[in-house]
C-alpha cells in the first residue's frame, strides 16, 4: 500500500477518479456528469467518509440492500436494481483506479454481486395506438414533433437537434448529423448514441407535408407574432424560437400518454 493511502477516504478516491475522467475526457460529457450525480446522490453520504482500505464486499452488499429497501435520494423511495447498478459505476471505476495505483490490492465490488434486474415486459404502442395518439394531437402545436418522432424513427435527442439545412423536402430525405443531450438542465451537443448514429432517413410525403405546412408555417406565424424570436434554424422550436429541451419533450409525451390511457 502506498504511503498516505491508509488515510484515504472514499470521497477523496471519488474526487481523484472523477477529476481524472474530466481531465482525460475518456468518457462523454453526459456520462461524466451522470457519474458525478450518482456519486453525490447515492455514494458519498453512506460511504464517503469510510477509509478506502475498510471497504469490504460485505459493506458494499449492505449499502446496496439499504438502497433497495430505503432509497438514497431526497424522496427516500426504494431504488430499482438498475438504478443501483448505475450508482455502482463511479464507485467501481474509483476502486479500479485504487487497485491500479496500488492503494488497495482488491476491488471489493468484484466480490459483491450487482442486484439482479427485475424482468419486465416492455410496453410498446401498437400501430392503432400510435394512430389514435396522432389523431388526438392533431391541431396541437406539438403535433409535428410527435408525427416526426413516430414516423421517422428519430430519437428525441436527434429530433430536437434537427435543422432545416439537413432536411431535403424535395427528395424526402433527412440527414441525421447533429445530436443533443442534457447535463442537469443544460442542453449540450452530443456525438450520438452509437457509431452508426449519423445516417440518412427517408421520409414519406405525409411527413414532408407536416414539415412544410405544420412546422415551417407555424414558425413563420410565431416569428411574426413574437416581440423577440430566437433564430436557430431548428425544425422543431418553442413558441418564441429556439430548440426544445429533450427532457421537456420526454416528460410531455409521458404526461399525454397517461392522460390518453396509453402505455408510457
Short mmCIF file of C-alpha atoms in Angstrom, two decimals:
data_model
loop_
_atom_site.label_atom_id
_atom_site.label_comp_id
_atom_site.label_asym_id
_atom_site.label_seq_id
_atom_site.Cartn_x
_atom_site.Cartn_y
_atom_site.Cartn_z
CA UNK A 1 0.00 0.00 0.00
CA UNK A 2 1.34 3.44 -0.91
CA UNK A 3 2.30 5.96 1.79
CA UNK A 4 -0.68 8.15 2.68
CA UNK A 5 -3.15 5.64 1.25
CA UNK A 6 -4.04 4.38 4.72
CA UNK A 7 -6.00 7.55 5.48
CA UNK A 8 -7.58 7.97 2.03
CA UNK A 9 -11.39 8.14 2.16
CA UNK A 10 -13.91 7.02 -0.43
CA UNK A 11 -14.82 10.67 -1.06
CA UNK A 12 -11.20 11.51 -1.77
CA UNK A 13 -10.85 8.49 -4.05
CA UNK A 14 -14.00 9.50 -5.92
CA UNK A 15 -12.59 13.01 -6.40
CA UNK A 16 -9.36 11.58 -7.82
CA UNK A 17 -11.26 9.33 -10.21
CA UNK A 18 -13.90 11.83 -11.38
CA UNK A 19 -11.42 14.68 -11.79
CA UNK A 20 -9.22 12.33 -13.79
CA UNK A 21 -12.10 11.47 -16.11
CA UNK A 22 -12.69 15.17 -16.73
CA UNK A 23 -9.00 15.81 -17.37
CA UNK A 24 -8.61 12.87 -19.77
CA UNK A 25 -12.09 13.20 -21.33
CA UNK A 26 -12.17 9.42 -21.69
CA UNK A 27 -15.95 9.32 -21.39
CA UNK A 28 -18.62 11.54 -22.90
CA UNK A 29 -19.60 14.75 -21.03
CA UNK A 30 -23.02 13.21 -20.36
CA UNK A 31 -21.53 10.07 -18.77
CA UNK A 32 -19.08 12.09 -16.67
CA UNK A 33 -21.90 14.33 -15.47
CA UNK A 34 -24.08 11.32 -14.61
CA UNK A 35 -21.21 9.70 -12.67
CA UNK A 36 -20.91 12.83 -10.51
CA UNK A 37 -24.67 12.89 -9.90
CA UNK A 38 -24.80 9.20 -8.95
CA UNK A 39 -21.81 9.58 -6.65
CA UNK A 40 -23.26 12.64 -4.95
CA UNK A 41 -26.77 11.20 -4.62
CA UNK A 42 -26.12 7.61 -3.63
CA UNK A 43 -22.48 7.04 -2.67
CA UNK A 44 -20.93 9.96 -0.82
CA UNK A 45 -23.28 10.18 2.17
CA UNK A 46 -23.40 6.47 3.14
CA UNK A 47 -19.82 5.54 2.15
CA UNK A 48 -17.84 8.72 1.53
CA UNK A 49 -16.25 9.06 4.97
CA UNK A 50 -15.14 5.42 5.08
CA UNK A 51 -11.47 4.68 4.65
CA UNK A 52 -10.83 3.05 1.28
CA UNK A 53 -8.94 0.21 2.98
CA UNK A 54 -12.02 -0.56 5.14
CA UNK A 55 -14.49 -1.02 2.28
CA UNK A 56 -15.31 -4.73 2.00
CA UNK A 57 -17.64 -6.73 -0.23
CA UNK A 58 -19.91 -7.14 2.79
CA UNK A 59 -20.12 -3.35 3.19
CA UNK A 60 -20.96 -2.93 -0.49
CA UNK A 61 -23.73 -5.53 -0.22
CA UNK A 62 -25.15 -3.81 2.88
CA UNK A 63 -25.11 -0.47 1.02
CA UNK A 64 -26.93 -1.98 -1.96
CA UNK A 65 -29.58 -3.64 0.22
CA UNK A 66 -30.23 -0.36 2.02
CA UNK A 67 -30.73 1.42 -1.31
CA UNK A 68 -33.09 -1.35 -2.42
CA UNK A 69 -35.11 -1.01 0.77
CA UNK A 70 -34.94 2.68 1.63
CA UNK A 71 -33.57 4.54 -1.39
CA UNK A 72 -30.94 7.21 -1.27
CA UNK A 73 -32.42 10.34 -2.80
CA UNK A 74 -34.41 13.07 -1.10
CA UNK A 75 -37.77 11.33 -1.54
CA UNK A 76 -36.47 8.19 0.20
CA UNK A 77 -38.17 5.83 -2.23
CA UNK A 78 -36.61 2.38 -2.72
CA UNK A 79 -34.37 2.19 -5.75
CA UNK A 80 -34.77 -0.17 -8.67
CA UNK A 81 -31.95 -2.67 -9.23
CA UNK A 82 -30.93 -0.92 -12.45
CA UNK A 83 -30.54 2.41 -10.61
CA UNK A 84 -28.23 0.71 -8.12
CA UNK A 85 -26.22 -0.73 -10.99
CA UNK A 86 -25.79 2.82 -12.28
CA UNK A 87 -24.88 4.07 -8.79
CA UNK A 88 -22.14 1.43 -8.62
CA UNK A 89 -20.47 2.67 -11.81
CA UNK A 90 -18.47 5.62 -10.41
CA UNK A 91 -17.59 3.65 -7.28
CA UNK A 92 -16.39 0.68 -9.33
CA UNK A 93 -14.27 2.97 -11.51
CA UNK A 94 -12.79 4.63 -8.45
CA UNK A 95 -11.78 1.28 -6.97
CA UNK A 96 -10.28 0.15 -10.28
CA UNK A 97 -8.10 3.25 -10.01
CA UNK A 98 -7.25 2.34 -6.42
CA UNK A 99 -6.13 -1.15 -7.47
CA UNK A 100 -4.09 0.06 -10.46
CA UNK A 101 -2.44 2.71 -8.24
CA UNK A 102 -1.53 0.21 -5.55
CA UNK A 103 -3.79 1.84 -2.96
CA UNK A 104 -5.63 -1.45 -2.35
CA UNK A 105 -4.96 -4.96 -3.55
CA UNK A 106 -8.52 -5.98 -4.44
CA UNK A 107 -11.57 -4.17 -5.80
CA UNK A 108 -14.34 -5.03 -3.30
CA UNK A 109 -17.05 -4.54 -5.91
CA UNK A 110 -15.67 -7.52 -7.84
CA UNK A 111 -16.84 -9.74 -4.99
CA UNK A 112 -20.17 -8.01 -4.33
CA UNK A 113 -22.71 -9.04 -7.00
CA UNK A 114 -24.88 -6.37 -8.53
CA UNK A 115 -28.60 -6.69 -7.76
CA UNK A 116 -30.43 -8.60 -10.44
CA UNK A 117 -32.73 -6.53 -12.59
CA UNK A 118 -36.37 -7.49 -12.38
CA UNK A 119 -37.79 -8.93 -15.54
CA UNK A 120 -40.26 -6.64 -17.18
CA UNK A 121 -42.12 -6.85 -20.45
CA UNK A 122 -41.64 -3.66 -22.49
CA UNK A 123 -44.88 -1.94 -23.32
CA UNK A 124 -44.96 -0.78 -26.92
CA UNK A 125 -47.67 1.09 -28.72
CA UNK A 126 -49.47 -0.77 -31.44
CA UNK A 127 -49.89 0.97 -34.82
CA UNK A 128 -53.51 1.59 -33.85
CA UNK A 129 -52.48 3.30 -30.61
CA UNK A 130 -49.94 5.46 -32.44
CA UNK A 131 -52.59 6.50 -34.96
CA UNK A 132 -55.01 7.23 -32.13
CA UNK A 133 -52.43 9.41 -30.37
CA UNK A 134 -51.60 11.36 -33.53
CA UNK A 135 -55.28 11.85 -34.35
CA UNK A 136 -55.93 13.24 -30.86
CA UNK A 137 -52.88 15.53 -31.03
CA UNK A 138 -53.65 16.92 -34.50
CA UNK A 139 -54.07 20.68 -34.23
CA UNK A 140 -51.80 20.97 -31.18
CA UNK A 141 -48.62 22.95 -31.83
CA UNK A 142 -46.54 19.93 -30.77
CA UNK A 143 -48.18 17.70 -33.39
CA UNK A 144 -45.22 17.96 -35.85
CA UNK A 145 -42.88 16.74 -33.11
CA UNK A 146 -44.92 13.62 -32.40
CA UNK A 147 -45.59 12.87 -36.06
CA UNK A 148 -41.87 13.00 -36.84
CA UNK A 149 -40.94 11.06 -33.71
CA UNK A 150 -43.25 8.16 -34.53
CA UNK A 151 -42.99 8.06 -38.30
CA UNK A 152 -39.29 8.80 -38.93
CA UNK A 153 -37.78 6.79 -36.07
CA UNK A 154 -35.56 9.57 -34.73
CA UNK A 155 -34.70 9.66 -31.04
CA UNK A 156 -35.78 12.74 -29.12
CA UNK A 157 -32.14 13.87 -28.79
CA UNK A 158 -31.83 13.68 -32.58
CA UNK A 159 -35.17 15.31 -33.23
CA UNK A 160 -34.56 18.41 -31.10
CA UNK A 161 -31.17 18.96 -32.81
CA UNK A 162 -32.53 18.66 -36.37
CA UNK A 163 -32.07 21.80 -38.50
CA UNK A 164 -33.70 22.84 -41.75
CA UNK A 165 -30.41 22.72 -43.66
CA UNK A 166 -30.32 18.96 -43.02
CA UNK A 167 -33.84 18.37 -44.39
CA UNK A 168 -34.39 17.94 -48.13
CA UNK A 169 -38.15 18.21 -48.62
CA UNK A 170 -37.87 17.78 -52.39
CA UNK A 171 -36.13 14.42 -52.13
CA UNK A 172 -37.82 13.44 -48.87
CA UNK A 173 -34.54 12.82 -47.04
CA UNK A 174 -33.35 13.84 -43.57
CA UNK A 175 -29.64 13.83 -42.71
CA UNK A 176 -29.14 12.99 -39.04
CA UNK A 177 -25.80 14.63 -38.25
CA UNK A 178 -26.42 16.61 -35.06
CA UNK A 179 -27.38 15.31 -31.64
CA UNK A 180 -28.14 16.78 -28.25
CA UNK A 181 -28.35 15.61 -24.67
CA UNK A 182 -28.53 17.37 -21.32
CA UNK A 183 -26.24 17.86 -18.36
CA UNK A 184 -28.53 18.77 -15.50
CA UNK A 185 -30.83 21.21 -17.27
CA UNK A 186 -28.28 22.47 -19.80
CA UNK A 187 -28.64 21.12 -23.33
CA UNK A 188 -25.29 20.28 -24.94
CA UNK A 189 -24.15 18.80 -28.22
CA UNK A 190 -23.64 15.04 -28.27
CA UNK A 191 -21.85 12.60 -30.57
CA UNK A 192 -24.91 10.34 -30.78
CA UNK A 193 -25.82 7.03 -29.20
CA UNK A 194 -23.76 4.76 -31.45
CA UNK A 195 -21.19 4.67 -34.23
CA UNK A 196 -23.91 4.47 -36.88
CA UNK A 197 -25.92 7.35 -35.41
CA UNK A 198 -25.01 9.60 -38.38
CA UNK A 199 -27.31 8.48 -41.17
CA UNK A 200 -29.84 9.45 -43.83
CA UNK A 201 -33.52 8.79 -43.21
CA UNK A 202 -36.19 8.69 -45.91
CA UNK A 203 -39.47 10.40 -45.06
CA UNK A 204 -42.75 9.93 -46.90
CA UNK A 205 -44.91 12.64 -48.48
CA UNK A 206 -47.11 12.84 -45.38
CA UNK A 207 -44.12 13.81 -43.21
CA UNK A 208 -42.90 16.23 -45.87
CA UNK A 209 -46.33 17.85 -45.65
CA UNK A 210 -46.07 18.03 -41.85
CA UNK A 211 -42.72 19.79 -42.19
CA UNK A 212 -43.96 22.24 -44.83
CA UNK A 213 -47.44 23.06 -43.64
CA UNK A 214 -47.29 22.49 -39.90
CA UNK A 215 -43.77 23.12 -38.66
CA UNK A 216 -42.46 25.71 -41.15
CA UNK A 217 -45.75 27.59 -41.46
CA UNK A 218 -46.17 27.58 -37.69
CA UNK A 219 -42.69 29.02 -37.21
CA UNK A 220 -43.40 31.81 -39.72
CA UNK A 221 -46.62 32.73 -37.91
CA UNK A 222 -44.98 32.71 -34.48
CA UNK A 223 -42.00 34.68 -35.77
CA UNK A 224 -44.30 37.49 -36.89
CA UNK A 225 -46.26 37.49 -33.61
CA UNK A 226 -43.26 37.45 -31.24
CA UNK A 227 -41.60 40.56 -29.82
CA UNK A 228 -38.39 38.54 -29.79
CA UNK A 229 -37.83 35.32 -31.74
CA UNK A 230 -34.73 33.15 -31.29
CA UNK A 231 -33.49 32.15 -34.73
CA UNK A 232 -31.57 28.88 -34.59
CA UNK A 233 -32.62 27.08 -37.77
CA UNK A 234 -34.15 24.15 -35.92
CA UNK A 235 -37.09 22.28 -37.45
CA UNK A 236 -38.96 21.94 -34.15
CA UNK A 237 -38.99 25.02 -31.95
CA UNK A 238 -40.68 26.59 -28.97
CA UNK A 239 -43.24 29.39 -29.48
CA UNK A 240 -40.53 32.08 -29.20
CA UNK A 241 -38.00 30.10 -31.25
CA UNK A 242 -35.05 28.05 -30.09
CA UNK A 243 -34.96 24.26 -29.78
CA UNK A 244 -36.91 22.20 -27.29
CA UNK A 245 -35.26 20.71 -24.24
CA UNK A 246 -35.21 16.91 -24.79
CA UNK A 247 -36.26 16.24 -21.20
CA UNK A 248 -39.27 18.55 -21.62
CA UNK A 249 -40.50 16.57 -24.63
CA UNK A 250 -39.94 13.24 -22.88
CA UNK A 251 -41.97 14.35 -19.88
CA UNK A 252 -44.66 15.90 -22.06
CA UNK A 253 -45.05 12.68 -24.03
CA UNK A 254 -45.31 10.72 -20.79
CA UNK A 255 -47.97 13.05 -19.45
CA UNK A 256 -50.02 12.98 -22.65
CA UNK A 257 -49.75 9.18 -22.77
CA UNK A 258 -51.11 8.87 -19.23
CA UNK A 259 -53.95 11.28 -19.93
CA UNK A 260 -54.94 9.30 -23.02
CA UNK A 261 -54.63 5.91 -21.30
CA UNK A 262 -51.71 4.75 -23.44
CA UNK A 263 -48.58 2.92 -22.25
CA UNK A 264 -45.87 5.36 -21.12
#
